[in-house]
Structure formats: structure tokens, C-alpha cells
Amino acid sequence: MFRQALVAGGGIGGLAAALAVSRAGWDVRLFERANAFSEVGAGIQLGPNVVKVLQGWGLAGALQIVAAFPERLQVRSAISGQVLGELPLGATIAERYGAPYATLHRADLHRLLLEAVQQNADVKLHLSRPLQSFSQTAQAVTVQADDGPGIEGDALIGADGIWSTVRQELLGDGLPRRTGHLAYRALVRQADLPEGLRSQQVTAWLGPRMHVVQYPVRGGESLNVVAIVHGEVASEADLWDHSANAADLAAATAGCCAALREVMDAIQGWRLWVLHDRAPMQGAHQHAVGRVALLGDAAHPMRPYLAQGAGMAIEDAAELGRALAQALDPALDVPTMLQRYALNRWQRNARVQARALRNGQIFHADGVVRWGRDMAMKMLGEKVLDLPWLYGAASAQS
């Protein structure tokens, strides 16, 4: 039975959706507003729950080439430098959950998915064609992507990011909220760092109203560093002004220990992002209505304190593929199967959003709460840092 899905957005979520839905037996047309496929940002962490999905799509070999697979996660105090807790990764986490923990550059993951999609003749990619509007009936959904005639399909997947046009037209629930947190991101070749600052592990430095995470990418050749601090920027600020960003970040982390300061001082090219999110999902209606479904940041933008934003988009895509594969059966209509997708995803995504919010409070704690956090990590260590409910829950699409 011929089915056609229309996908809005060519980022990681949109490409993952296109790949999963085409593997499910659908034709796919993907619409991207930019004139080229690209991904901004720096590093990304993928837990075993997400790596397992990519392996199920036949991408294990491609991932092995571009990713790093750290041997451990270490949590340290940003003020004293003291080690608070550790979680073994590498072979330990792979044996525990059936897949390794990977760290890689966002652009490398994007390219990996794009190449997989381009190998599939059932996917048509359209650049410089932002989705402008859509309408749906019981029988079809029609999108307007330019000044030409509408394009009809059986389902529309809104994977167009945190400022999703599809979401605004589908739900009309306003814009994402500013979190009051700023993310400074940098990527540096390890060979350009002093030997003592090079690292092949994930390290999280926790401090009052801030934290820093560093980990290897590109097979360990580069180090990704992200510092998140409380604060706002003036609306006229140039977020790409590297010298100003470096000065602001230095001021925000002035009280940190010498070991962390050495890492920060060795990097000059900081890019600044103003973080936005939405409240945790409240119901399946925020994932799908009729023949239109939302995926990734369009559905559930989250704070980066659980390192699962892209991961949840990839999990969404896998579940979407499973649901739409069943919609090839004439007895199962598309809206029903999209509703099943929504019901199977919204509670997990809401839990991840809520846990990310809570982690932000814990990571940035001060006073008695900070003392309690540090003691809990020292006493319980791995039990606090391991997340079986998260890492062991996803399954690969066949």
C-alpha cells in the first residue's frame, strides 16, 4: 500500500524521522528551509538507549568511525576540584545495556544520518523550501512549502525544531520560554592543548549557578567543552563575538578551581547560546493530532542537563517508524497509528524533560543542597549516576 510522509525540518530529528519512516515502507518528502544541509553546535552525547537505535538502523559501523567511546564519566567539584563520583562507561556500560555510550560532534551525527537517507531512493530531499502552512482532512494532509501548489501526503511530521512552525499551527500554544541559562560551547583539537589537559573521558564540573562538561569527539581527536551559567544577554548582543564571550565566561567562572580554570583559559573561541525550553509534556495531544505528529524539539524541547535532547528525537523517530509500518495495513488508519506513537512517547519524554530540570537544580546547587549533593555522590557514586530507566528502555527498530 503506497503511503507518503511529509517531513518538515532537515536537522538530526528530521533526518532520523525520514530514515525510520522510509525503512518502515513509506515514501518520504523532506522540506528544509536552508539552502544546504548542515548542523551548528559542537558535541553531543548518546547514551546506550540511543546507540542501540542507530545500531538497529545499520549505522554501527558509521558511528564507530566518527564517535568516541569514553571509558568513564567523572563528576568533580568546580570549586575544589575534588572527585565526587564516577560511572564506568566503555565495555561496562555496553555489557550492562547492550550498547556503548558514545560522544561525537553534532555535524558528524547529522552527516551520518544524511548519508543513510541519501542512499534510500524512497526519500526526496527539498532544500530552500520552508514549510509555510498545512491543512488536514480525515483523508490527507496538505502542506504549502512555497508559492506553488500544495503538496499532499498521508502524514506530516513536524521536526522543525524548537521554533517549530508546525507546532504553532497545530497547537498554537505560544513560543518557548527563556530559561535564564546561557550555554558557552567550544571545540578544540586535543593536539593543540597541553598534554595534561587532554582527555578521553566525560568530566562534569559542578559549581554554584554553573557547570562545565567536557568530553572527546571525532574519535578522540577533539575535545568538546560546554559551560552553562545562569544569566541573560541583552537583545542586541552579538552571540558570535568570541572575545566578548570569553571575557563574560571568565567572569562567571572566576571562583573555580585551578584545574578547571586551566581548561577554560586554554580555549578562546567560545560561542554563546541562549537556552530555551518548554514545560514537560502534559499529554499525547502535544505529540500528534490527526495526521500531524511532532518530533524532537518541536514536541519536547528540554534543558541539556541529561544530555538527551537529540537522543529523544532519535527515539521518537524509531517509535514513529514502528507505528507507521503498521499503518501500511489498510485496516489501521494513519491517525490511529500516530496516536499510538504519541501515547507511547509522551510520558517518557515528559520524564526526561522533568529530570533535566531537576538535574539543573542539583548541578547548580549552593549551600546545604550542594553539600548534600556532594555527600550523596561520594557515598553512593555509581548508583546515583547510572540511569537504568533511561539507558535500558529503548529498543531498536527492526
mmCIF file of C-alpha atoms in Angstrom:
data_model
loop_
_atom_site.group_PDB
_atom_site.id
_atom_site.type_symbol
_atom_site.label_atom_id
_atom_site.label_comp_id
_atom_site.label_asym_id
_atom_site.label_seq_id
_atom_site.Cartn_x
_atom_site.Cartn_y
_atom_site.Cartn_z
ATOM 1 C CA MET A 1 0.000 0.000 0.000
ATOM 2 C CA PHE A 2 1.506 3.364 -1.024
ATOM 3 C CA ARG A 3 1.886 5.914 1.777
ATOM 4 C CA GLN A 4 3.721 9.232 1.687
ATOM 5 C CA ALA A 5 5.039 11.142 4.698
ATOM 6 C CA LEU A 6 5.964 14.816 4.581
ATOM 7 C CA VAL A 7 8.747 15.834 6.987
ATOM 8 C CA ALA A 8 9.368 19.460 7.975
ATOM 9 C CA GLY A 9 12.981 20.035 9.028
ATOM 10 C CA GLY A 10 16.320 18.617 7.968
ATOM 11 C CA GLY A 11 18.158 18.555 11.276
ATOM 12 C CA ILE A 12 19.022 15.452 13.281
ATOM 13 C CA GLY A 13 15.381 14.796 14.204
ATOM 14 C CA GLY A 14 14.057 15.323 10.681
ATOM 15 C CA LEU A 15 16.678 13.078 9.080
ATOM 16 C CA ALA A 16 16.141 10.403 11.731
ATOM 17 C CA ALA A 17 12.395 10.556 11.044
ATOM 18 C CA ALA A 18 12.934 10.330 7.279
ATOM 19 C CA LEU A 19 15.202 7.321 7.728
ATOM 20 C CA ALA A 20 12.908 5.484 10.144
ATOM 21 C CA VAL A 21 9.739 6.114 8.139
ATOM 22 C CA SER A 22 11.347 5.121 4.837
ATOM 23 C CA ARG A 23 12.622 1.926 6.481
ATOM 24 C CA ALA A 24 9.010 1.326 7.510
ATOM 25 C CA GLY A 25 7.993 1.186 3.833
ATOM 26 C CA TRP A 26 6.765 4.742 3.263
ATOM 27 C CA ASP A 27 7.818 7.253 0.649
ATOM 28 C CA VAL A 28 9.162 10.414 2.279
ATOM 29 C CA ARG A 29 9.479 14.028 1.142
ATOM 30 C CA LEU A 30 11.572 16.199 3.455
ATOM 31 C CA PHE A 31 11.472 20.012 3.379
ATOM 32 C CA GLU A 32 14.360 22.057 4.770
ATOM 33 C CA ARG A 33 14.353 25.859 4.898
ATOM 34 C CA ALA A 34 18.144 26.251 4.495
ATOM 35 C CA ASN A 35 19.890 26.027 1.148
ATOM 36 C CA ALA A 36 22.223 23.288 2.382
ATOM 37 C CA PHE A 37 22.096 20.536 4.977
ATOM 38 C CA SER A 38 24.235 21.489 7.956
ATOM 39 C CA GLU A 39 24.286 21.329 11.729
ATOM 40 C CA VAL A 40 25.540 24.032 14.090
ATOM 41 C CA GLY A 41 26.766 23.416 17.592
ATOM 42 C CA ALA A 42 29.540 21.236 18.874
ATOM 43 C CA GLY A 43 29.383 17.965 20.760
ATOM 44 C CA ILE A 44 26.612 15.573 21.573
ATOM 45 C CA GLN A 45 26.331 12.631 23.962
ATOM 46 C CA LEU A 46 24.417 9.478 23.031
ATOM 47 C CA GLY A 47 23.506 7.015 25.751
ATOM 48 C CA PRO A 48 23.218 3.292 25.029
ATOM 49 C CA ASN A 49 19.461 3.726 24.601
ATOM 50 C CA VAL A 50 20.153 5.866 21.515
ATOM 51 C CA VAL A 51 23.194 3.999 20.195
ATOM 52 C CA LYS A 52 21.028 0.878 20.197
ATOM 53 C CA VAL A 53 18.560 2.575 17.848
ATOM 54 C CA LEU A 54 21.329 3.621 15.452
ATOM 55 C CA GLN A 55 22.711 0.097 15.500
ATOM 56 C CA GLY A 56 19.265 -1.215 14.623
ATOM 57 C CA TRP A 57 19.279 1.065 11.571
ATOM 58 C CA GLY A 58 22.537 -0.486 10.385
ATOM 59 C CA LEU A 59 24.681 2.522 11.366
ATOM 60 C CA ALA A 60 27.014 0.887 13.894
ATOM 61 C CA GLY A 61 29.971 0.924 11.514
ATOM 62 C CA ALA A 62 29.467 4.539 10.503
ATOM 63 C CA LEU A 63 29.127 5.562 14.147
ATOM 64 C CA GLN A 64 32.319 3.712 15.050
ATOM 65 C CA ILE A 65 34.266 5.840 12.560
ATOM 66 C CA VAL A 66 33.182 9.279 13.807
ATOM 67 C CA ALA A 67 32.417 8.826 17.523
ATOM 68 C CA ALA A 68 34.467 8.494 20.677
ATOM 69 C CA PHE A 69 33.542 5.894 23.285
ATOM 70 C CA PRO A 70 34.717 7.212 26.679
ATOM 71 C CA GLU A 71 35.744 4.774 29.373
ATOM 72 C CA ARG A 72 34.197 6.670 32.268
ATOM 73 C CA LEU A 73 32.104 9.613 33.443
ATOM 74 C CA GLN A 74 33.657 11.581 36.273
ATOM 75 C CA VAL A 75 31.906 14.256 38.345
ATOM 76 C CA ARG A 76 34.071 16.854 40.075
ATOM 77 C CA SER A 77 33.511 19.949 42.164
ATOM 78 C CA ALA A 78 34.122 23.057 40.100
ATOM 79 C CA ILE A 79 35.231 24.876 43.256
ATOM 80 C CA SER A 80 37.558 22.389 44.973
ATOM 81 C CA GLY A 81 38.351 20.124 42.032
ATOM 82 C CA GLN A 82 37.562 17.109 44.217
ATOM 83 C CA VAL A 83 36.193 13.987 42.511
ATOM 84 C CA LEU A 84 32.607 13.467 43.699
ATOM 85 C CA GLY A 85 31.642 10.318 41.811
ATOM 86 C CA GLU A 86 32.370 8.122 38.808
ATOM 87 C CA LEU A 87 30.423 5.895 36.432
ATOM 88 C CA PRO A 88 32.277 3.344 34.304
ATOM 89 C CA LEU A 89 31.335 3.556 30.634
ATOM 90 C CA GLY A 90 33.115 1.701 27.814
ATOM 91 C CA ALA A 91 32.752 -2.082 27.950
ATOM 92 C CA THR A 92 30.983 -1.935 31.329
ATOM 93 C CA ILE A 93 28.031 0.126 30.130
ATOM 94 C CA ALA A 94 27.908 -1.759 26.824
ATOM 95 C CA GLU A 95 27.605 -5.081 28.631
ATOM 96 C CA ARG A 96 25.010 -3.697 31.038
ATOM 97 C CA TYR A 97 22.715 -2.151 28.406
ATOM 98 C CA GLY A 98 23.611 -3.833 25.123
ATOM 99 C CA ALA A 99 25.273 -0.796 23.519
ATOM 100 C CA PRO A 100 28.092 1.632 24.360
ATOM 101 C CA TYR A 101 27.993 5.267 25.438
ATOM 102 C CA ALA A 102 29.161 7.497 22.583
ATOM 103 C CA THR A 103 30.239 11.118 22.253
ATOM 104 C CA LEU A 104 30.533 12.857 18.893
ATOM 105 C CA HIS A 105 30.279 16.125 17.012
ATOM 106 C CA ARG A 106 26.731 17.108 16.102
ATOM 107 C CA ALA A 107 27.774 17.681 12.495
ATOM 108 C CA ASP A 108 29.185 14.142 12.312
ATOM 109 C CA LEU A 109 25.911 12.622 13.547
ATOM 110 C CA HIS A 110 23.969 14.814 11.124
ATOM 111 C CA ARG A 111 26.194 13.762 8.219
ATOM 112 C CA LEU A 112 25.893 10.099 9.192
ATOM 113 C CA LEU A 113 22.088 10.295 9.085
ATOM 114 C CA LEU A 114 22.075 12.353 5.882
ATOM 115 C CA GLU A 115 24.227 9.805 4.057
ATOM 116 C CA ALA A 116 21.939 6.992 5.216
ATOM 117 C CA VAL A 117 18.881 8.902 3.984
ATOM 118 C CA GLN A 118 20.504 9.735 0.640
ATOM 119 C CA GLN A 119 21.051 6.031 -0.007
ATOM 120 C CA ASN A 120 17.295 5.467 0.135
ATOM 121 C CA ALA A 121 15.508 6.118 -3.175
ATOM 122 C CA ASP A 122 12.184 6.436 -1.338
ATOM 123 C CA VAL A 123 13.274 9.740 0.258
ATOM 124 C CA LYS A 124 13.202 13.019 -1.670
ATOM 125 C CA LEU A 125 15.049 15.959 -0.116
ATOM 126 C CA HIS A 126 13.978 19.542 -0.837
ATOM 127 C CA LEU A 127 16.291 22.423 0.156
ATOM 128 C CA SER A 128 15.328 26.104 0.415
ATOM 129 C CA ARG A 129 11.701 25.091 0.925
ATOM 130 C CA PRO A 130 10.453 26.053 4.383
ATOM 131 C CA LEU A 131 7.040 24.770 5.302
ATOM 132 C CA GLN A 132 4.712 27.756 5.452
ATOM 133 C CA SER A 133 1.383 26.196 6.390
ATOM 134 C CA PHE A 134 -0.630 22.995 6.293
ATOM 135 C CA SER A 135 -4.204 21.767 6.383
ATOM 136 C CA GLN A 136 -5.584 18.332 7.090
ATOM 137 C CA THR A 137 -8.733 16.335 6.496
ATOM 138 C CA ALA A 138 -9.736 12.846 7.506
ATOM 139 C CA GLN A 139 -8.189 11.562 4.270
ATOM 140 C CA ALA A 140 -4.935 13.558 3.823
ATOM 141 C CA VAL A 141 -2.679 16.402 4.933
ATOM 142 C CA THR A 142 -1.595 19.148 2.529
ATOM 143 C CA VAL A 143 1.420 21.389 3.031
ATOM 144 C CA GLN A 144 2.312 24.686 1.436
ATOM 145 C CA ALA A 145 6.084 24.859 1.076
ATOM 146 C CA ASP A 146 6.360 27.717 -1.437
ATOM 147 C CA ASP A 147 4.190 29.742 -3.801
ATOM 148 C CA GLY A 148 3.343 26.706 -5.900
ATOM 149 C CA PRO A 149 0.507 24.199 -5.492
ATOM 150 C CA GLY A 150 0.035 22.363 -2.222
ATOM 151 C CA ILE A 151 1.718 19.001 -1.640
ATOM 152 C CA GLU A 152 -0.441 16.188 -0.342
ATOM 153 C CA GLY A 153 0.611 13.321 1.877
ATOM 154 C CA ASP A 154 -0.761 10.801 4.316
ATOM 155 C CA ALA A 155 1.083 12.226 7.349
ATOM 156 C CA LEU A 156 3.068 15.328 8.285
ATOM 157 C CA ILE A 157 5.975 15.087 10.724
ATOM 158 C CA GLY A 158 6.940 18.375 12.347
ATOM 159 C CA ALA A 159 10.650 18.008 13.098
ATOM 160 C CA ASP A 160 11.378 21.685 12.586
ATOM 161 C CA GLY A 161 12.984 22.407 15.925
ATOM 162 C CA ILE A 162 12.255 24.486 18.989
ATOM 163 C CA TRP A 163 10.716 27.345 16.941
ATOM 164 C CA SER A 164 8.518 24.878 15.043
ATOM 165 C CA THR A 165 6.098 26.339 12.513
ATOM 166 C CA VAL A 166 4.204 23.048 12.506
ATOM 167 C CA ARG A 167 3.690 23.187 16.276
ATOM 168 C CA GLN A 168 2.428 26.748 16.183
ATOM 169 C CA GLU A 169 -0.144 25.895 13.550
ATOM 170 C CA LEU A 170 -1.102 22.580 15.170
ATOM 171 C CA LEU A 171 -1.249 23.608 18.844
ATOM 172 C CA GLY A 172 -0.986 27.413 18.906
ATOM 173 C CA ASP A 173 0.462 27.263 22.393
ATOM 174 C CA GLY A 174 2.941 30.122 22.200
ATOM 175 C CA LEU A 175 6.696 30.375 21.995
ATOM 176 C CA PRO A 176 9.291 28.509 24.068
ATOM 177 C CA ARG A 177 10.391 30.136 27.302
ATOM 178 C CA ARG A 178 13.785 31.587 28.122
ATOM 179 C CA THR A 179 15.437 29.507 30.829
ATOM 180 C CA GLY A 180 17.699 32.189 32.270
ATOM 181 C CA HIS A 181 20.665 29.968 31.451
ATOM 182 C CA LEU A 182 23.421 30.613 28.895
ATOM 183 C CA ALA A 183 25.496 27.928 27.182
ATOM 184 C CA TYR A 184 29.053 28.662 26.075
ATOM 185 C CA ARG A 185 30.344 25.988 23.689
ATOM 186 C CA ALA A 186 33.808 25.356 22.303
ATOM 187 C CA LEU A 187 35.597 22.702 20.279
ATOM 188 C CA VAL A 188 39.376 22.399 20.316
ATOM 189 C CA ARG A 189 41.830 19.916 18.811
ATOM 190 C CA GLN A 190 43.391 17.883 21.591
ATOM 191 C CA ALA A 191 46.788 18.224 19.919
ATOM 192 C CA ASP A 192 46.527 21.995 20.453
ATOM 193 C CA LEU A 193 46.070 21.571 24.204
ATOM 194 C CA PRO A 194 48.832 20.999 26.767
ATOM 195 C CA GLU A 195 49.182 17.262 27.323
ATOM 196 C CA GLY A 196 47.832 17.487 30.852
ATOM 197 C CA LEU A 197 44.536 18.965 29.639
ATOM 198 C CA ARG A 198 43.800 16.317 27.026
ATOM 199 C CA SER A 199 41.071 13.882 27.990
ATOM 200 C CA GLN A 200 39.321 10.770 26.718
ATOM 201 C CA GLN A 201 36.623 10.701 29.400
ATOM 202 C CA VAL A 202 33.455 12.637 30.185
ATOM 203 C CA THR A 203 34.033 15.106 33.013
ATOM 204 C CA ALA A 204 31.287 17.188 34.612
ATOM 205 C CA TRP A 205 32.366 20.051 36.877
ATOM 206 C CA LEU A 206 29.553 21.195 39.205
ATOM 207 C CA GLY A 207 29.537 24.645 40.787
ATOM 208 C CA PRO A 208 27.139 27.241 42.207
ATOM 209 C CA ARG A 209 24.849 28.528 39.444
ATOM 210 C CA MET A 210 27.031 26.942 36.757
ATOM 211 C CA HIS A 211 28.582 23.729 35.492
ATOM 212 C CA VAL A 212 31.026 22.655 32.787
ATOM 213 C CA VAL A 213 31.060 19.407 30.802
ATOM 214 C CA GLN A 214 33.938 18.203 28.636
ATOM 215 C CA TYR A 215 34.297 15.075 26.512
ATOM 216 C CA PRO A 216 36.121 13.768 23.431
ATOM 217 C CA VAL A 217 34.622 13.802 19.927
ATOM 218 C CA ARG A 218 35.780 12.833 16.434
ATOM 219 C CA GLY A 219 37.370 9.619 17.592
ATOM 220 C CA GLY A 220 39.043 11.452 20.458
ATOM 221 C CA GLU A 221 40.900 13.933 18.251
ATOM 222 C CA SER A 222 38.937 16.924 19.566
ATOM 223 C CA LEU A 223 37.637 17.988 22.969
ATOM 224 C CA ASN A 224 34.154 19.450 23.294
ATOM 225 C CA VAL A 225 33.623 21.825 26.230
ATOM 226 C CA VAL A 226 30.274 23.291 27.292
ATOM 227 C CA ALA A 227 29.853 25.755 30.154
ATOM 228 C CA ILE A 228 26.341 26.624 31.310
ATOM 229 C CA VAL A 229 25.818 29.574 33.626
ATOM 230 C CA HIS A 230 22.862 31.499 34.977
ATOM 231 C CA GLY A 231 22.345 34.796 33.226
ATOM 232 C CA GLU A 232 20.735 36.780 30.452
ATOM 233 C CA VAL A 233 22.073 38.698 27.484
ATOM 234 C CA ALA A 234 20.942 41.980 26.009
ATOM 235 C CA SER A 235 18.766 41.516 22.950
ATOM 236 C CA GLU A 236 21.309 43.380 20.834
ATOM 237 C CA ALA A 237 24.252 41.212 21.968
ATOM 238 C CA ASP A 238 26.317 39.521 19.278
ATOM 239 C CA LEU A 239 26.200 35.874 20.318
ATOM 240 C CA TRP A 240 29.088 35.057 17.980
ATOM 241 C CA ASP A 241 31.507 37.646 19.444
ATOM 242 C CA HIS A 242 34.155 35.196 20.658
ATOM 243 C CA SER A 243 36.289 37.705 22.570
ATOM 244 C CA ALA A 244 33.312 39.121 24.465
ATOM 245 C CA ASN A 245 32.028 35.618 25.186
ATOM 246 C CA ALA A 246 35.423 34.550 26.558
ATOM 247 C CA ALA A 247 35.540 37.579 28.862
ATOM 248 C CA ASP A 248 31.989 37.032 30.138
ATOM 249 C CA LEU A 249 32.621 33.360 30.759
ATOM 250 C CA ALA A 250 35.875 34.078 32.582
ATOM 251 C CA ALA A 251 33.984 36.381 34.924
ATOM 252 C CA ALA A 252 31.256 33.793 35.519
ATOM 253 C CA THR A 253 33.772 31.078 36.413
ATOM 254 C CA ALA A 254 36.305 33.205 38.284
ATOM 255 C CA GLY A 255 35.810 31.267 41.529
ATOM 256 C CA CYS A 256 36.514 27.845 40.030
ATOM 257 C CA CYS A 257 39.461 25.647 40.923
ATOM 258 C CA ALA A 258 42.799 25.899 39.126
ATOM 259 C CA ALA A 259 42.319 22.599 37.280
ATOM 260 C CA LEU A 260 39.111 23.788 35.645
ATOM 261 C CA ARG A 261 40.445 27.284 35.054
ATOM 262 C CA GLU A 262 43.348 25.791 33.105
ATOM 263 C CA VAL A 263 40.909 24.113 30.731
ATOM 264 C CA MET A 264 38.823 27.250 30.322
ATOM 265 C CA ASP A 265 41.828 29.529 29.807
ATOM 266 C CA ALA A 266 43.221 27.249 27.092
ATOM 267 C CA ILE A 267 40.158 27.935 24.907
ATOM 268 C CA GLN A 268 39.376 31.246 23.251
ATOM 269 C CA GLY A 269 36.696 30.510 20.642
ATOM 270 C CA TRP A 270 33.522 30.343 22.716
ATOM 271 C CA ARG A 271 30.123 30.506 21.035
ATOM 272 C CA LEU A 272 27.127 31.579 23.071
ATOM 273 C CA TRP A 273 23.599 30.143 23.015
ATOM 274 C CA VAL A 274 20.633 31.492 24.951
ATOM 275 C CA LEU A 275 18.806 28.397 26.201
ATOM 276 C CA HIS A 276 15.034 27.968 25.778
ATOM 277 C CA ASP A 277 12.698 25.121 26.675
ATOM 278 C CA ARG A 278 9.071 24.245 27.386
ATOM 279 C CA ALA A 279 7.420 22.756 30.442
ATOM 280 C CA PRO A 280 7.331 18.936 30.484
ATOM 281 C CA MET A 281 4.727 17.442 28.179
ATOM 282 C CA GLN A 282 1.221 17.173 29.607
ATOM 283 C CA GLY A 283 -0.379 14.683 27.253
ATOM 284 C CA ALA A 284 -0.343 12.765 23.973
ATOM 285 C CA HIS A 285 -2.077 15.683 22.222
ATOM 286 C CA GLN A 286 1.261 17.520 22.305
ATOM 287 C CA HIS A 287 2.798 14.796 20.134
ATOM 288 C CA ALA A 288 0.116 14.191 17.489
ATOM 289 C CA VAL A 289 -3.260 15.462 16.312
ATOM 290 C CA GLY A 290 -4.945 13.744 13.402
ATOM 291 C CA ARG A 291 -2.450 13.203 10.600
ATOM 292 C CA VAL A 292 0.184 15.551 12.062
ATOM 293 C CA ALA A 293 2.859 14.486 14.543
ATOM 294 C CA LEU A 294 5.601 16.408 16.323
ATOM 295 C CA LEU A 295 9.069 15.023 16.970
ATOM 296 C CA GLY A 296 12.146 16.095 18.925
ATOM 297 C CA ASP A 297 12.476 19.742 19.943
ATOM 298 C CA ALA A 298 9.253 20.633 18.146
ATOM 299 C CA ALA A 299 7.424 18.451 20.677
ATOM 300 C CA HIS A 300 9.566 18.493 23.821
ATOM 301 C CA PRO A 301 12.489 20.932 23.937
ATOM 302 C CA MET A 302 14.486 20.277 27.082
ATOM 303 C CA ARG A 303 17.363 21.666 29.068
ATOM 304 C CA PRO A 304 20.701 19.957 28.386
ATOM 305 C CA TYR A 305 21.220 18.597 31.900
ATOM 306 C CA LEU A 306 20.546 14.976 30.984
ATOM 307 C CA ALA A 307 22.265 15.040 27.559
ATOM 308 C CA GLN A 308 19.183 13.538 25.908
ATOM 309 C CA GLY A 309 17.768 16.186 23.546
ATOM 310 C CA ALA A 310 18.937 14.602 20.309
ATOM 311 C CA GLY A 311 18.567 11.158 21.843
ATOM 312 C CA MET A 312 14.865 11.615 22.482
ATOM 313 C CA ALA A 313 14.388 12.840 18.890
ATOM 314 C CA ILE A 314 16.034 9.657 17.609
ATOM 315 C CA GLU A 315 13.909 7.525 19.939
ATOM 316 C CA ASP A 316 10.841 9.410 18.678
ATOM 317 C CA ALA A 317 11.824 8.584 15.099
ATOM 318 C CA ALA A 318 12.220 4.896 15.868
ATOM 319 C CA GLU A 319 8.792 4.735 17.523
ATOM 320 C CA LEU A 320 7.284 6.701 14.649
ATOM 321 C CA GLY A 321 8.715 4.184 12.194
ATOM 322 C CA ARG A 322 7.203 1.293 14.139
ATOM 323 C CA ALA A 323 3.797 2.967 14.240
ATOM 324 C CA LEU A 324 3.721 3.930 10.563
ATOM 325 C CA ALA A 325 4.880 0.498 9.473
ATOM 326 C CA GLN A 326 1.609 -0.807 10.894
ATOM 327 C CA ALA A 327 -0.315 1.910 9.047
ATOM 328 C CA LEU A 328 0.513 0.123 5.777
ATOM 329 C CA ASP A 329 -2.221 -2.300 6.802
ATOM 330 C CA PRO A 330 -5.478 -0.927 5.299
ATOM 331 C CA ALA A 331 -7.260 -1.927 8.497
ATOM 332 C CA LEU A 332 -5.150 0.514 10.541
ATOM 333 C CA ASP A 333 -5.593 4.171 9.653
ATOM 334 C CA VAL A 334 -2.818 6.751 9.912
ATOM 335 C CA PRO A 335 -4.363 8.991 12.621
ATOM 336 C CA THR A 336 -4.837 5.968 14.871
ATOM 337 C CA MET A 337 -1.226 4.898 14.458
ATOM 338 C CA LEU A 338 0.069 8.429 15.041
ATOM 339 C CA GLN A 339 -1.990 8.494 18.206
ATOM 340 C CA ARG A 340 -0.310 5.233 19.231
ATOM 341 C CA TYR A 341 3.079 6.867 18.579
ATOM 342 C CA ALA A 342 2.041 9.785 20.772
ATOM 343 C CA LEU A 343 0.776 7.568 23.574
ATOM 344 C CA ASN A 344 3.976 5.506 23.511
ATOM 345 C CA ARG A 345 6.276 8.540 23.664
ATOM 346 C CA TRP A 346 4.846 11.454 25.614
ATOM 347 C CA GLN A 347 5.295 10.128 29.143
ATOM 348 C CA ARG A 348 8.912 9.114 28.584
ATOM 349 C CA ASN A 349 9.706 12.475 27.037
ATOM 350 C CA ALA A 350 7.952 14.282 29.883
ATOM 351 C CA ARG A 351 10.006 12.287 32.398
ATOM 352 C CA VAL A 352 13.247 13.186 30.641
ATOM 353 C CA GLN A 353 12.243 16.865 30.492
ATOM 354 C CA ALA A 354 11.413 16.865 34.207
ATOM 355 C CA ARG A 355 14.613 15.038 35.144
ATOM 356 C CA ALA A 356 16.658 17.525 33.107
ATOM 357 C CA LEU A 357 15.032 20.383 35.041
ATOM 358 C CA ARG A 358 15.802 18.663 38.334
ATOM 359 C CA ASN A 359 19.380 17.943 37.293
ATOM 360 C CA GLY A 360 19.874 21.628 36.557
ATOM 361 C CA GLN A 361 18.865 22.483 40.108
ATOM 362 C CA ILE A 362 21.176 19.798 41.508
ATOM 363 C CA PHE A 363 24.136 20.641 39.260
ATOM 364 C CA HIS A 364 23.954 24.354 40.104
ATOM 365 C CA ALA A 365 23.115 23.999 43.801
ATOM 366 C CA ASP A 366 24.741 26.013 46.561
ATOM 367 C CA GLY A 367 24.704 25.939 50.337
ATOM 368 C CA VAL A 368 23.151 22.975 52.147
ATOM 369 C CA VAL A 369 21.763 21.442 48.952
ATOM 370 C CA ARG A 370 25.214 21.453 47.369
ATOM 371 C CA TRP A 371 26.693 19.832 50.463
ATOM 372 C CA GLY A 372 24.020 17.119 50.410
ATOM 373 C CA ARG A 373 24.568 16.506 46.697
ATOM 374 C CA ASP A 374 28.302 16.093 47.168
ATOM 375 C CA MET A 375 27.885 13.709 50.108
ATOM 376 C CA ALA A 376 25.340 11.587 48.222
ATOM 377 C CA MET A 377 27.680 11.252 45.248
ATOM 378 C CA LYS A 378 30.634 10.342 47.445
ATOM 379 C CA MET A 379 28.661 7.702 49.339
ATOM 380 C CA LEU A 380 26.615 6.213 46.508
ATOM 381 C CA GLY A 381 28.748 7.073 43.478
ATOM 382 C CA GLU A 382 27.757 4.848 40.576
ATOM 383 C CA LYS A 383 24.247 4.239 41.931
ATOM 384 C CA VAL A 384 23.490 7.953 41.657
ATOM 385 C CA LEU A 385 24.998 8.384 38.192
ATOM 386 C CA ASP A 386 23.660 5.255 36.488
ATOM 387 C CA LEU A 387 20.183 5.588 34.947
ATOM 388 C CA PRO A 388 18.662 2.165 34.162
ATOM 389 C CA TRP A 389 15.221 3.666 33.476
ATOM 390 C CA LEU A 390 16.780 5.780 30.726
ATOM 391 C CA TYR A 391 19.613 3.745 29.273
ATOM 392 C CA GLY A 392 17.831 0.406 29.264
ATOM 393 C CA ALA A 393 14.431 1.460 27.949
ATOM 394 C CA ALA A 394 14.856 1.963 24.185
ATOM 395 C CA SER A 395 14.841 -0.821 21.633
ATOM 396 C CA ALA A 396 15.994 -0.793 18.053
ATOM 397 C CA GLN A 397 13.652 -0.771 15.097
ATOM 398 C CA SER A 398 13.912 -3.932 13.054
#
